[in-house]
Short mmCIF file of C-alpha atoms and ligand atoms in Angstrom, two decimals:
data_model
loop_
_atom_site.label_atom_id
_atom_site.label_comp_id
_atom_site.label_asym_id
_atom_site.label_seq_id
_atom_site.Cartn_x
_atom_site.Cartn_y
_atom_site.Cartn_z
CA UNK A 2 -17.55 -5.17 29.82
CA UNK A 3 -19.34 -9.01 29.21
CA UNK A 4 -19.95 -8.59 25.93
CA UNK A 5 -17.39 -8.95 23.01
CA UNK A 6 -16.91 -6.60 20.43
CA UNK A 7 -17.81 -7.63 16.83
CA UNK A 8 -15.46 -5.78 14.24
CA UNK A 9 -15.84 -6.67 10.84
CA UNK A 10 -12.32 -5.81 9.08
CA UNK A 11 -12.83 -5.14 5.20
CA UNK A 12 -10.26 -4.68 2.59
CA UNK A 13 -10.25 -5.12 -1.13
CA UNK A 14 -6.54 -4.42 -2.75
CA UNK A 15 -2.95 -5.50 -2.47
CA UNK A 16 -2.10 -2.56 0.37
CA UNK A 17 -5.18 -2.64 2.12
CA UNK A 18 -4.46 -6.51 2.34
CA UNK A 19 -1.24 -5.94 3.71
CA UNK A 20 -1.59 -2.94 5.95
CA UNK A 21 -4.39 -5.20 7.43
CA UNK A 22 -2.96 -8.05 8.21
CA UNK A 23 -0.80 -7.01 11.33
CA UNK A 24 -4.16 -5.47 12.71
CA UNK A 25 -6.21 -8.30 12.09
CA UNK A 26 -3.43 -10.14 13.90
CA UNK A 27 -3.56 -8.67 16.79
CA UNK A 28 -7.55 -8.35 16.81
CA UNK A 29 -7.23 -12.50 16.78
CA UNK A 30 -4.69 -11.93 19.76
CA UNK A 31 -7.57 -10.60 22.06
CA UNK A 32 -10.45 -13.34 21.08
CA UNK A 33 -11.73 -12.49 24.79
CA UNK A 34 -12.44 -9.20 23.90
CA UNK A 35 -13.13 -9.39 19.95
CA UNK A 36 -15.13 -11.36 17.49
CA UNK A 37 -13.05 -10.57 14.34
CA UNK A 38 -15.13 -11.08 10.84
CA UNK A 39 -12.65 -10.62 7.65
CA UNK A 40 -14.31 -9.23 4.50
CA UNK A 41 -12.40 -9.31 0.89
CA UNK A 42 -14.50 -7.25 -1.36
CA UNK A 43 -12.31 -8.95 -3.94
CA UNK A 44 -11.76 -5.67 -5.94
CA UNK A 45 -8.25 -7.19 -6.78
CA UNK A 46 -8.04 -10.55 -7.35
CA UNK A 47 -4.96 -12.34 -7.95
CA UNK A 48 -2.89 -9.43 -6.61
CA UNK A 49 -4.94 -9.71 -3.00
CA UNK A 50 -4.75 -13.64 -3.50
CA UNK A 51 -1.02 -13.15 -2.61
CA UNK A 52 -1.37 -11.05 0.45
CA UNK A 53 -4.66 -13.54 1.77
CA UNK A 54 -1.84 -16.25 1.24
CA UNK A 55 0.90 -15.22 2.77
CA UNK A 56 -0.28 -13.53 5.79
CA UNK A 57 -2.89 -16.77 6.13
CA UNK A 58 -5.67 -13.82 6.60
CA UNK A 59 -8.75 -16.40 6.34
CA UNK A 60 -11.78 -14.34 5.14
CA UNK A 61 -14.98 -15.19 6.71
CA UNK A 62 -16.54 -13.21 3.42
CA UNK A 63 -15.23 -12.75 0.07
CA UNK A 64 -17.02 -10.87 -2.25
CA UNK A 65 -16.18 -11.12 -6.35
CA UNK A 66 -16.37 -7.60 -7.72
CA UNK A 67 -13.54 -7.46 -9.67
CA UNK A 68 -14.15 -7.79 -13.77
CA UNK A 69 -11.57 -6.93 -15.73
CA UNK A 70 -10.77 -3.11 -16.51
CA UNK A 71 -14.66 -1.69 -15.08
CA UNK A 72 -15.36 1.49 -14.54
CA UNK A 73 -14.88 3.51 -11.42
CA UNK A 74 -19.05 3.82 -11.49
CA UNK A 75 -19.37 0.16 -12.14
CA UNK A 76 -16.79 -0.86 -9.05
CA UNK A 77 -18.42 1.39 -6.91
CA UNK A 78 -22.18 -0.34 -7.41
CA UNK A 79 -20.90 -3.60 -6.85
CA UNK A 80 -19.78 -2.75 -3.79
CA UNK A 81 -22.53 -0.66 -2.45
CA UNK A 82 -24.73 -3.36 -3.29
CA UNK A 83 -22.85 -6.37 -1.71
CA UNK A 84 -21.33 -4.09 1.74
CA UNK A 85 -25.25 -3.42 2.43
CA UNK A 86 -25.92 -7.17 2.69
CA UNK A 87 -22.97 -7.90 4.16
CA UNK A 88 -23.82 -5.32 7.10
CA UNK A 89 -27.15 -6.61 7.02
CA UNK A 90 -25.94 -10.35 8.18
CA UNK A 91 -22.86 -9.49 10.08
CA UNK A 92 -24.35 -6.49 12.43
CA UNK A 93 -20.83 -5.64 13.28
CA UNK A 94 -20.08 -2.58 16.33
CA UNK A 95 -17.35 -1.32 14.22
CA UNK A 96 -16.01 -1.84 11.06
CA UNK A 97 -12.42 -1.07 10.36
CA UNK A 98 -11.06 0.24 6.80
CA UNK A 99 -7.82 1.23 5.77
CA UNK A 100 -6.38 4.16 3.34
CA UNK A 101 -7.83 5.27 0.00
CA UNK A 102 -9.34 3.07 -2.27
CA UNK A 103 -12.88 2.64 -3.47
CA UNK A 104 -13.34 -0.63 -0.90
CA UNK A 105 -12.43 1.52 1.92
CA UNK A 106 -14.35 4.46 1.47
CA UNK A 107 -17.57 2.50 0.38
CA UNK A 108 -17.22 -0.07 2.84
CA UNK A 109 -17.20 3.21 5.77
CA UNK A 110 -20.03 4.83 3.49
CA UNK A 111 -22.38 1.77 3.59
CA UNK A 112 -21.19 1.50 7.40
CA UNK A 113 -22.69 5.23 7.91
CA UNK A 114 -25.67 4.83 6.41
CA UNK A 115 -26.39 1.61 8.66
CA UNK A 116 -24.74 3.80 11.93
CA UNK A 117 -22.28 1.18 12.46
CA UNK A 118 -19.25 2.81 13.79
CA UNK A 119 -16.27 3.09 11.99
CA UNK A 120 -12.41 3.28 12.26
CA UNK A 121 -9.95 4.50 9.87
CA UNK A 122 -6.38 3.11 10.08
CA UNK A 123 -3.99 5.39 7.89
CA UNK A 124 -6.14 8.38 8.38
CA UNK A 125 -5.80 12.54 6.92
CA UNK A 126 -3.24 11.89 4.31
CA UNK A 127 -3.44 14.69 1.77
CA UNK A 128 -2.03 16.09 -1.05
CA UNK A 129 -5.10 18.40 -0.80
CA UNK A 130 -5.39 17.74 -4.68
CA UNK A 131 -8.43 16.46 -5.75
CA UNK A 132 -7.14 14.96 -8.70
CA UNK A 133 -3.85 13.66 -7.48
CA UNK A 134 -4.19 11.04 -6.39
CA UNK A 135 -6.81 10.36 -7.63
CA UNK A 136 -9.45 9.51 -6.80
CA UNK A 137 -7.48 8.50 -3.44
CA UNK A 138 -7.53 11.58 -2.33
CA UNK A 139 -11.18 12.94 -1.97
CA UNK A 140 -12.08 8.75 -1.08
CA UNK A 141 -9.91 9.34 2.16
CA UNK A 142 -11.07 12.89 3.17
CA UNK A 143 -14.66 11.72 2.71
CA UNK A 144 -13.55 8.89 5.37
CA UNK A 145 -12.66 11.54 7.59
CA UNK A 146 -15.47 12.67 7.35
CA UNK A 147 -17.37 10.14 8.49
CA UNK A 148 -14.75 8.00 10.73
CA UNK A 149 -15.43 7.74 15.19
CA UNK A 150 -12.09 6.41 15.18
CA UNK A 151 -8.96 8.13 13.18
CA UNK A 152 -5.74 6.33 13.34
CA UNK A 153 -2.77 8.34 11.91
CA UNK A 154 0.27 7.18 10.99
CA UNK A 155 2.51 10.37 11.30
CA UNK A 156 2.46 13.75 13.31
CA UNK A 157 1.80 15.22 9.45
CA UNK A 158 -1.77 13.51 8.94
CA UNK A 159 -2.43 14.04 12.78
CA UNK A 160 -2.23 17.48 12.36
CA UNK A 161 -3.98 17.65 9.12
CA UNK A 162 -6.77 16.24 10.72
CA UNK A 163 -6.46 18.55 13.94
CA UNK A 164 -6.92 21.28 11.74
CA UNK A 165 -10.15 19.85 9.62
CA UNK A 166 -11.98 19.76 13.14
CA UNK A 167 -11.43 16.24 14.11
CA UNK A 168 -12.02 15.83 17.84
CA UNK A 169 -8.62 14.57 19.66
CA UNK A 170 -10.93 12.45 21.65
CA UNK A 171 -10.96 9.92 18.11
CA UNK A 172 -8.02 10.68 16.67
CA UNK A 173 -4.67 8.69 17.59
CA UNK A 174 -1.14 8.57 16.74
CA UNK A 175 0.09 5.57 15.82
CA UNK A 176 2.41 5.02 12.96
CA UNK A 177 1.77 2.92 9.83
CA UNK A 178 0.78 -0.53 10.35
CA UNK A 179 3.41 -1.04 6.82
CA UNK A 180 6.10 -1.09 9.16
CA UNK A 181 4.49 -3.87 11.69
CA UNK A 182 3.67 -5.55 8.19
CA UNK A 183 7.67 -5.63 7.07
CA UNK A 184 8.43 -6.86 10.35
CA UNK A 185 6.36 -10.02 10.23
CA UNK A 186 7.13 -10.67 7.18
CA UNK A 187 10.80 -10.81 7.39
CA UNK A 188 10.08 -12.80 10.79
CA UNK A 189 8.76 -15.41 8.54
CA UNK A 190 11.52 -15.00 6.07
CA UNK A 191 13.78 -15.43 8.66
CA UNK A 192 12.30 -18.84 9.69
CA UNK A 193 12.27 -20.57 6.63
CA UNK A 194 15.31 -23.13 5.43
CA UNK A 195 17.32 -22.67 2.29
CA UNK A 196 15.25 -25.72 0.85
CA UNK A 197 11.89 -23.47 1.60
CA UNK A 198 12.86 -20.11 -0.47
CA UNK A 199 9.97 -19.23 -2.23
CA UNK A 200 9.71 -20.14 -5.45
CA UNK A 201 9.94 -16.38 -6.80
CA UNK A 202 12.39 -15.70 -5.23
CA UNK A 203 14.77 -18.73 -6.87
CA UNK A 204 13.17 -17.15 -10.31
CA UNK A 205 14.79 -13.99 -9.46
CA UNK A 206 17.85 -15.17 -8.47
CA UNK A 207 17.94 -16.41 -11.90
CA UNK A 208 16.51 -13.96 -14.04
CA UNK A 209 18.58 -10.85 -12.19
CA UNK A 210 22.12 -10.34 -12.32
CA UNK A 211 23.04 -9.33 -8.94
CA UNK A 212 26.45 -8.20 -8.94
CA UNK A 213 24.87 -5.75 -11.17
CA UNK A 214 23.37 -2.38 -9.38
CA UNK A 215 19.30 -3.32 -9.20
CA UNK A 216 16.55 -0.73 -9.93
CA UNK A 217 13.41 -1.90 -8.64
CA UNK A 218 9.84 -0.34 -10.48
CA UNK A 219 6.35 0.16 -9.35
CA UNK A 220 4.01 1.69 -11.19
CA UNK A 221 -0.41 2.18 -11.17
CA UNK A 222 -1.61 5.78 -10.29
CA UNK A 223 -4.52 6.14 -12.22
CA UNK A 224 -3.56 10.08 -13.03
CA UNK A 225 -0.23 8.96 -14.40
CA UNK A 226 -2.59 6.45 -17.40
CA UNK A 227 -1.61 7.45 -20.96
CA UNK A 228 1.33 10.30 -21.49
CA UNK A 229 2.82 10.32 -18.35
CA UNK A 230 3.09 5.94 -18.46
CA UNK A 231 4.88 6.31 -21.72
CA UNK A 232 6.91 9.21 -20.20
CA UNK A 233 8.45 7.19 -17.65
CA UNK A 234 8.77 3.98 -19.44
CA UNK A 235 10.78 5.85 -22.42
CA UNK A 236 13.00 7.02 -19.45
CA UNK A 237 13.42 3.44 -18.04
CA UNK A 238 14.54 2.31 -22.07
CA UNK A 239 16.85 5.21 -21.93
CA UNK A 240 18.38 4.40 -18.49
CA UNK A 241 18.85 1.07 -19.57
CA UNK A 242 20.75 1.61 -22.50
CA UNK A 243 22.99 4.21 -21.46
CA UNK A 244 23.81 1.81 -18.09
CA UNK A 245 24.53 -1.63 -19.26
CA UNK A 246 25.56 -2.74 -15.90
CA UNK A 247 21.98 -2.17 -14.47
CA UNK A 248 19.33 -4.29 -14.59
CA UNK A 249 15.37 -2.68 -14.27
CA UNK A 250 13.24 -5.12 -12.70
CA UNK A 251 9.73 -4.26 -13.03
CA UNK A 252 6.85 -6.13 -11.49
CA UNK A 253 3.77 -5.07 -13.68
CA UNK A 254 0.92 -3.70 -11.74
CA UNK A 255 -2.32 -6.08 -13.73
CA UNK A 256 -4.46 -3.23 -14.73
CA UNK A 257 -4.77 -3.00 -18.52
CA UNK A 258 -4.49 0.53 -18.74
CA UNK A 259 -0.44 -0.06 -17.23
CA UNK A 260 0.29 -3.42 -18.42
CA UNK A 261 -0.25 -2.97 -22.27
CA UNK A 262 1.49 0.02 -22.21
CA UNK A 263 4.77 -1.10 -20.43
CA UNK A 264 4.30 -4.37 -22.58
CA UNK A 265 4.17 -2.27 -25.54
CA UNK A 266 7.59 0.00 -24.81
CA UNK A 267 9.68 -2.11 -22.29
CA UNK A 268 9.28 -5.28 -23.88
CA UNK A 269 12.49 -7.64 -25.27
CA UNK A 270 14.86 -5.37 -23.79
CA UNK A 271 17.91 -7.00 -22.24
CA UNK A 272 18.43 -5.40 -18.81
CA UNK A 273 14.64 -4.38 -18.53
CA UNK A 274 12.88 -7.11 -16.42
CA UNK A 275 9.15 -7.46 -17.17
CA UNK A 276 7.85 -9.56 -14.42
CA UNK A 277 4.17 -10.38 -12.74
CA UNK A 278 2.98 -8.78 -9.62
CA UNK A 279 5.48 -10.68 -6.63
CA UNK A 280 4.24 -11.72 -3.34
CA UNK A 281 5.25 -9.57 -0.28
CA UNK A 282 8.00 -12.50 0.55
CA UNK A 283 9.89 -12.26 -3.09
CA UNK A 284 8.94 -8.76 -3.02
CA UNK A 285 10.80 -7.20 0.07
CA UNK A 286 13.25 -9.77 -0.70
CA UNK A 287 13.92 -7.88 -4.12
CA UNK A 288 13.82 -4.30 -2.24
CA UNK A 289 16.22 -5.38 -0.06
CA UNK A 290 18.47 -6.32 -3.03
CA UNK A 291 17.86 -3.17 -4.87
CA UNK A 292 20.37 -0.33 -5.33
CA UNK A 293 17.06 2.17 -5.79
CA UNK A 294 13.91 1.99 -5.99
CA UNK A 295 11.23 4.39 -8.63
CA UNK A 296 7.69 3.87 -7.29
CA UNK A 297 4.56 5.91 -7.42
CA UNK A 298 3.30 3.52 -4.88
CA UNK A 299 2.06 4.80 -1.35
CA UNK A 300 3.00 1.61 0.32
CA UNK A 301 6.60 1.43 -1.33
CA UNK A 302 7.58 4.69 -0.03
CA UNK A 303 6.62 3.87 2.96
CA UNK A 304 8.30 0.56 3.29
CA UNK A 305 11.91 1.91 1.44
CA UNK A 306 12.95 3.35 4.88
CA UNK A 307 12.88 0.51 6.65
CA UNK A 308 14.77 -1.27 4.25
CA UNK A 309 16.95 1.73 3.72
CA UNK A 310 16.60 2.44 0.62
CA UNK A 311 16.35 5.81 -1.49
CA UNK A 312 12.78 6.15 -3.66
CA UNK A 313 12.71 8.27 -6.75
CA UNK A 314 9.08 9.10 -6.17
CA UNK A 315 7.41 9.11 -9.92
CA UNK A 316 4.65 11.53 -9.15
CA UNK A 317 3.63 15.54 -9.03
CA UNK A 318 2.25 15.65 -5.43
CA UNK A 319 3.25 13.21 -2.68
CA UNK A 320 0.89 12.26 0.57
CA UNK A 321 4.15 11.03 2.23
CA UNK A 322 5.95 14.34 1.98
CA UNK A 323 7.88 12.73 5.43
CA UNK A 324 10.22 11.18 3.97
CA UNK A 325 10.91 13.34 0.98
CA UNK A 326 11.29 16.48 3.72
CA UNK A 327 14.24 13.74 5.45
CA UNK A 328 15.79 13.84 1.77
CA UNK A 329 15.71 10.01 1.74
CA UNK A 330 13.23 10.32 -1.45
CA UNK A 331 12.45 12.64 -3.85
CA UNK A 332 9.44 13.92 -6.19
CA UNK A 333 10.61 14.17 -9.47
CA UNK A 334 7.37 13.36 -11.53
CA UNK A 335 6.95 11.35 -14.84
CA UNK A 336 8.95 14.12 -17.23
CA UNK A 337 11.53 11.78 -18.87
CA UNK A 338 14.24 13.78 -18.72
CA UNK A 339 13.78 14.41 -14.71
CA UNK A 340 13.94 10.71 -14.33
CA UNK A 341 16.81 10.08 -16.19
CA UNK A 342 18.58 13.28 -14.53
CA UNK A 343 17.56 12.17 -11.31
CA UNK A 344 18.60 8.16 -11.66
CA UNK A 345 22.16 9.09 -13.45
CA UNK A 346 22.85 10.89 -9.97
CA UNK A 347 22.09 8.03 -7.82
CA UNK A 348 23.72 5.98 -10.57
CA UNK A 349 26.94 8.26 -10.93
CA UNK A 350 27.22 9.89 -8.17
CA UNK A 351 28.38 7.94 -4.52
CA UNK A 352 28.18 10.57 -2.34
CA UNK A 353 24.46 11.73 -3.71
CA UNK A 354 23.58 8.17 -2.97
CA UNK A 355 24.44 7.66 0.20
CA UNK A 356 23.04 10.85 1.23
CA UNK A 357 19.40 9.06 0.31
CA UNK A 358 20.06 6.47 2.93
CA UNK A 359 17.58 6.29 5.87
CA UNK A 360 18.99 6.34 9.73
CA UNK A 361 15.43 6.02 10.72
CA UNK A 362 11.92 5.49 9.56
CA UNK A 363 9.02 8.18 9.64
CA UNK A 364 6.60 6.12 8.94
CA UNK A 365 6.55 4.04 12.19
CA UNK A 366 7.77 1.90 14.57
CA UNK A 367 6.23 -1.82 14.38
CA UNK A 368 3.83 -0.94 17.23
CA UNK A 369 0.78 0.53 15.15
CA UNK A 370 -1.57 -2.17 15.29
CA UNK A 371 -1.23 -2.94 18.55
CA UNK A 372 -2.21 1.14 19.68
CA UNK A 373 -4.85 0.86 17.48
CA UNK A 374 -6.63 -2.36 18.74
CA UNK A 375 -5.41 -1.24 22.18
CA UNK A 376 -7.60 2.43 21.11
CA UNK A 377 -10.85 0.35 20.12
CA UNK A 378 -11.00 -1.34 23.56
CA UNK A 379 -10.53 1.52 25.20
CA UNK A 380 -13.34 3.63 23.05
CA UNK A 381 -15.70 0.72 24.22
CA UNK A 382 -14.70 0.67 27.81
CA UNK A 383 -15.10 4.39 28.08
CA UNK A 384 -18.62 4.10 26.21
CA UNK A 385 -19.77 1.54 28.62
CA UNK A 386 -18.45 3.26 31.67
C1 UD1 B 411 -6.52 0.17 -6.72
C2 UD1 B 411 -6.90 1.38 -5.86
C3 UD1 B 411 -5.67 2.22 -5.57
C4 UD1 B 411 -4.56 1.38 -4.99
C5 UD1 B 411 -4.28 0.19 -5.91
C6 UD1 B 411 -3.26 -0.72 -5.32
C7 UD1 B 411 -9.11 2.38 -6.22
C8 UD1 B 411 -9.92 3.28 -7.05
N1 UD1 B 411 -7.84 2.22 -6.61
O1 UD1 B 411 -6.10 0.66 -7.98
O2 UD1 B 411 -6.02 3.23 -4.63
O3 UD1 B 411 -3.41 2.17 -4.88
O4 UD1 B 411 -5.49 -0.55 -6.08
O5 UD1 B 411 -2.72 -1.57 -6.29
O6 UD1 B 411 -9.58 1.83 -5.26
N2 UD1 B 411 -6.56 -6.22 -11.95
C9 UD1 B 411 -6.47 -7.58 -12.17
N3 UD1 B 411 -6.14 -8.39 -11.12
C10 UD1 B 411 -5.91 -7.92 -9.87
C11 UD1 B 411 -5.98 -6.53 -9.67
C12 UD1 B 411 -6.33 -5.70 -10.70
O7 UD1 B 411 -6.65 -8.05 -13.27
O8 UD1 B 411 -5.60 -8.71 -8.96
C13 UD1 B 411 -6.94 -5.33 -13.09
C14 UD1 B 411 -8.42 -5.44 -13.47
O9 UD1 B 411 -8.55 -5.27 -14.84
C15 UD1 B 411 -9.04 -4.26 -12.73
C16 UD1 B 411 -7.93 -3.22 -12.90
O10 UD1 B 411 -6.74 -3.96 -12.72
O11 UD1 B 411 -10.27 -3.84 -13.28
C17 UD1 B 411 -8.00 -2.05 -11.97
O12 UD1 B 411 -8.19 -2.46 -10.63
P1 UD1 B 411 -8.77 -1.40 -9.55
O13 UD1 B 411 -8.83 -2.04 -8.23
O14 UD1 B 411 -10.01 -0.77 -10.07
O15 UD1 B 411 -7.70 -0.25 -9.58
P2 UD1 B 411 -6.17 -0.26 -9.27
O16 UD1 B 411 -5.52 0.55 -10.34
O17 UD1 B 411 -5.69 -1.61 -9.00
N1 UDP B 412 3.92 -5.08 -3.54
C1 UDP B 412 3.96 -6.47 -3.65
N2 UDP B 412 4.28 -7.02 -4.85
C2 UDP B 412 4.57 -6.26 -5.94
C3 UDP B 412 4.53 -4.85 -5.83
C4 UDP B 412 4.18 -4.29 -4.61
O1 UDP B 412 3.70 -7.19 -2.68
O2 UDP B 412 4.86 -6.83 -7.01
C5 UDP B 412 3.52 -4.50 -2.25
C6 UDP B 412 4.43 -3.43 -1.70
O3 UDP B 412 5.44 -4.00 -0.89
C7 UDP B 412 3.47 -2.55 -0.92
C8 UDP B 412 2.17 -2.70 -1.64
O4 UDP B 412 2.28 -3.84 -2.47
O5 UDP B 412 3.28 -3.04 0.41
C9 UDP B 412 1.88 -1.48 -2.46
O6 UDP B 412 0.81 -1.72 -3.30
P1 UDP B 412 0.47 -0.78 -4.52
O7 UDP B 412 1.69 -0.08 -4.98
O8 UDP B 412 -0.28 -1.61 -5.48
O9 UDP B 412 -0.59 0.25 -3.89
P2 UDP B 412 -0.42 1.63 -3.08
O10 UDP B 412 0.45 1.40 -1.91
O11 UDP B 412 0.13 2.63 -4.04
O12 UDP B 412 -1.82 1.96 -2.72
#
């Protein structure tokens, strides 16, 4: 094959960013065979900012698109809009999205109507519940939908896919490029001098107590806004009161609709930490200093195995039932009472702990990106055959 393949890589949010960067990586590995453009639709901004900074990621495009607390509707038009032109300019062979969010599937939308093939890294996820997560979940089956190239990160979503019709021919096994992710970052970690610990990091240090036990908090599912927020945050008061020798640390997702509320409940409360979003350095730095971890985040459920550490998942229907079915997390929702119940255990309870520990990782093996850039050459090799 003479001519190089042009992939246009898009991404718009904090994961995407992340589970991106190892592919992009090792797309820049192979400039013989690739011209690599980077698109950031922007749909996060400061929150991306960190991941486009400390994976040095480059875009060749960044979009703006973000404005504070829009609409689904209003998101979605900006993006339509900007994608087409984008396509336009770039006439890329393939474009490569990643997950759920509303970047992802309107990037791969835009990319169908122009027939520019597509590949989907994290592909057939499901819950099966169109409103949980939402609207994650019908955005990534609409992918599928539309996707030459599937990349799945566990037997689970293979199969799920097998049995919606997708042709083995496009579909691939590969694990989740999180885990390739983790590894370069803590490469990085690993390089750096005493003198060059990030900045965050040296503010935790500080602001945490850590011969105290440390539960680390995520929290942003859109279907969780209102009751179910104040549900969980009520539990995290009550947790911290009845265990003085804990400390909550709680890096605030920046959407309104979580941050007020959280502000509103958690706030001026001794052993509850309020903090802003962390970079992925400080960030798996402060999972691997945590006793626990209570997330509804994909990525962080993903990423507690590696690090080995047991996830109180704070959600009704998990995509990453793997890990759950290995008993190293659990699904208790956003009832306060579960939560409490649930983190007393792990608090109380040694043997129940350790039982939550992971002696290996579902979710991958460090190798995903390179199968799937390894699967695009091939799909054009065979094409040109
Ligand atoms: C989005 C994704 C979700 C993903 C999550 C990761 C959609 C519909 N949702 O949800 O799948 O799990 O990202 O975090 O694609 N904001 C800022 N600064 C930022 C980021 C967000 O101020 O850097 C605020 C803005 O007010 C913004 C709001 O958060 O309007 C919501 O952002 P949006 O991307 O629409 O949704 P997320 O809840 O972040
Ligand atoms: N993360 C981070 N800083 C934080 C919180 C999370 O870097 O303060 C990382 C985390 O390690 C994971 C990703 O962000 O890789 C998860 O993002 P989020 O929970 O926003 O989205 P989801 O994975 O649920 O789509």
């Amino acid at each position: 094959m003479n001519k190089k393949i042009k992939i246009l890589v898009s991404f718009g949010t904090r994961p995407e960013g992340i589970k991106l960067a190892p592919v992009i990586k090792e797309i820049q590995k192979e400039s013989d065979k690739f011209d690599l453009i980077i698109c950031s639709t922007g749909q996060h901004k400061e929150m991306l900012k960190q991941v486009i900074d400390f994976f040095e990621l480059k875009p060749d495009i960044e979009l703006d698109v973000m404005v504070q607390n829009q609409s689904l509707g209003m998101l979605s038009s900006k993006i339509l809009g900007s994608m087409e032109e984008v396509f336009k300019k770039a006439c890329p062979d393939m474009v490569i999205v990643q997950g759920d969010t509303t970047t992802a599937f309107l990037t791969a939308f835009i990319a169908f109507y122009r027939k520019i093939k597509i590949g989907h890294v994290e592909a057939g996820l499901r819950t099966y519940n169109k409103y949980s997560p939402f609207p994650e979940e019908i955005n990534r089956q609409l992918i599928s939908k539309i996707a030459d190239l599937h990349f799945a990160p566990t037997k689970n979503a293979y199969e799920n896919l097998r049995k919606e019709g997708i042709d083995a021919k496009g579909l691939f096994l590969t694990g989740n490029t999180v885990v390739d992710a983790i590894n370069w970052g803590a490469n990085r970690i690993k390089t750096k001098s005493e003198d060059q610990k990030s900045q965050d990091i040296r503010y935790l240090e500080n602001i945490l107590d850590l011969n105290k036990k440390i539960i680390l908090v995520t929290m942003h599912r859109r279907e969780s806004f209102g009751k179910e927020i104040a549900n969980v945050c009520e539990a995290l008061k009550h947790i911290s009161q009845k265990y003085k020798d804990v400390d909550i640390v709680y890096p605030v997702h920046l959407n309104p609709n979580v941050r007020n509320p959280v502000g509103k409940i958690l706030s001026n409360i001794d052993n509850i930490k309020l903090i802003k979003p962390l970079s992925y350095e400080p960030f798996l730095w402060l999972m691997s200093k945590s006793y626990f971890l209570i997330t509804d985040s994909g990525g962080v459920q993903e990423e507690a195995p590696t690090l080995r550490k047991p996830v109180l998942v704070i959600r009704e229907f998990t995509e990453r039932s793997e890990s759950v079915d290995l008993g190293i997390s659990k699904l208790i929702g956003t009832n306060t009472q579960s939560i409490i119940n649930n983190a007393s255990l792990l608090l109380d309870n040694e043997v129940d702990y350790e039982k939550m520990i992971a002696d290996n990782n579902p979710y991958g093996d460090g190798k995903a990106s390179k199968k799937i850039v390894s699967a695009i050459f091939d799909y054009y090799s065979l094409k040109n055959k």
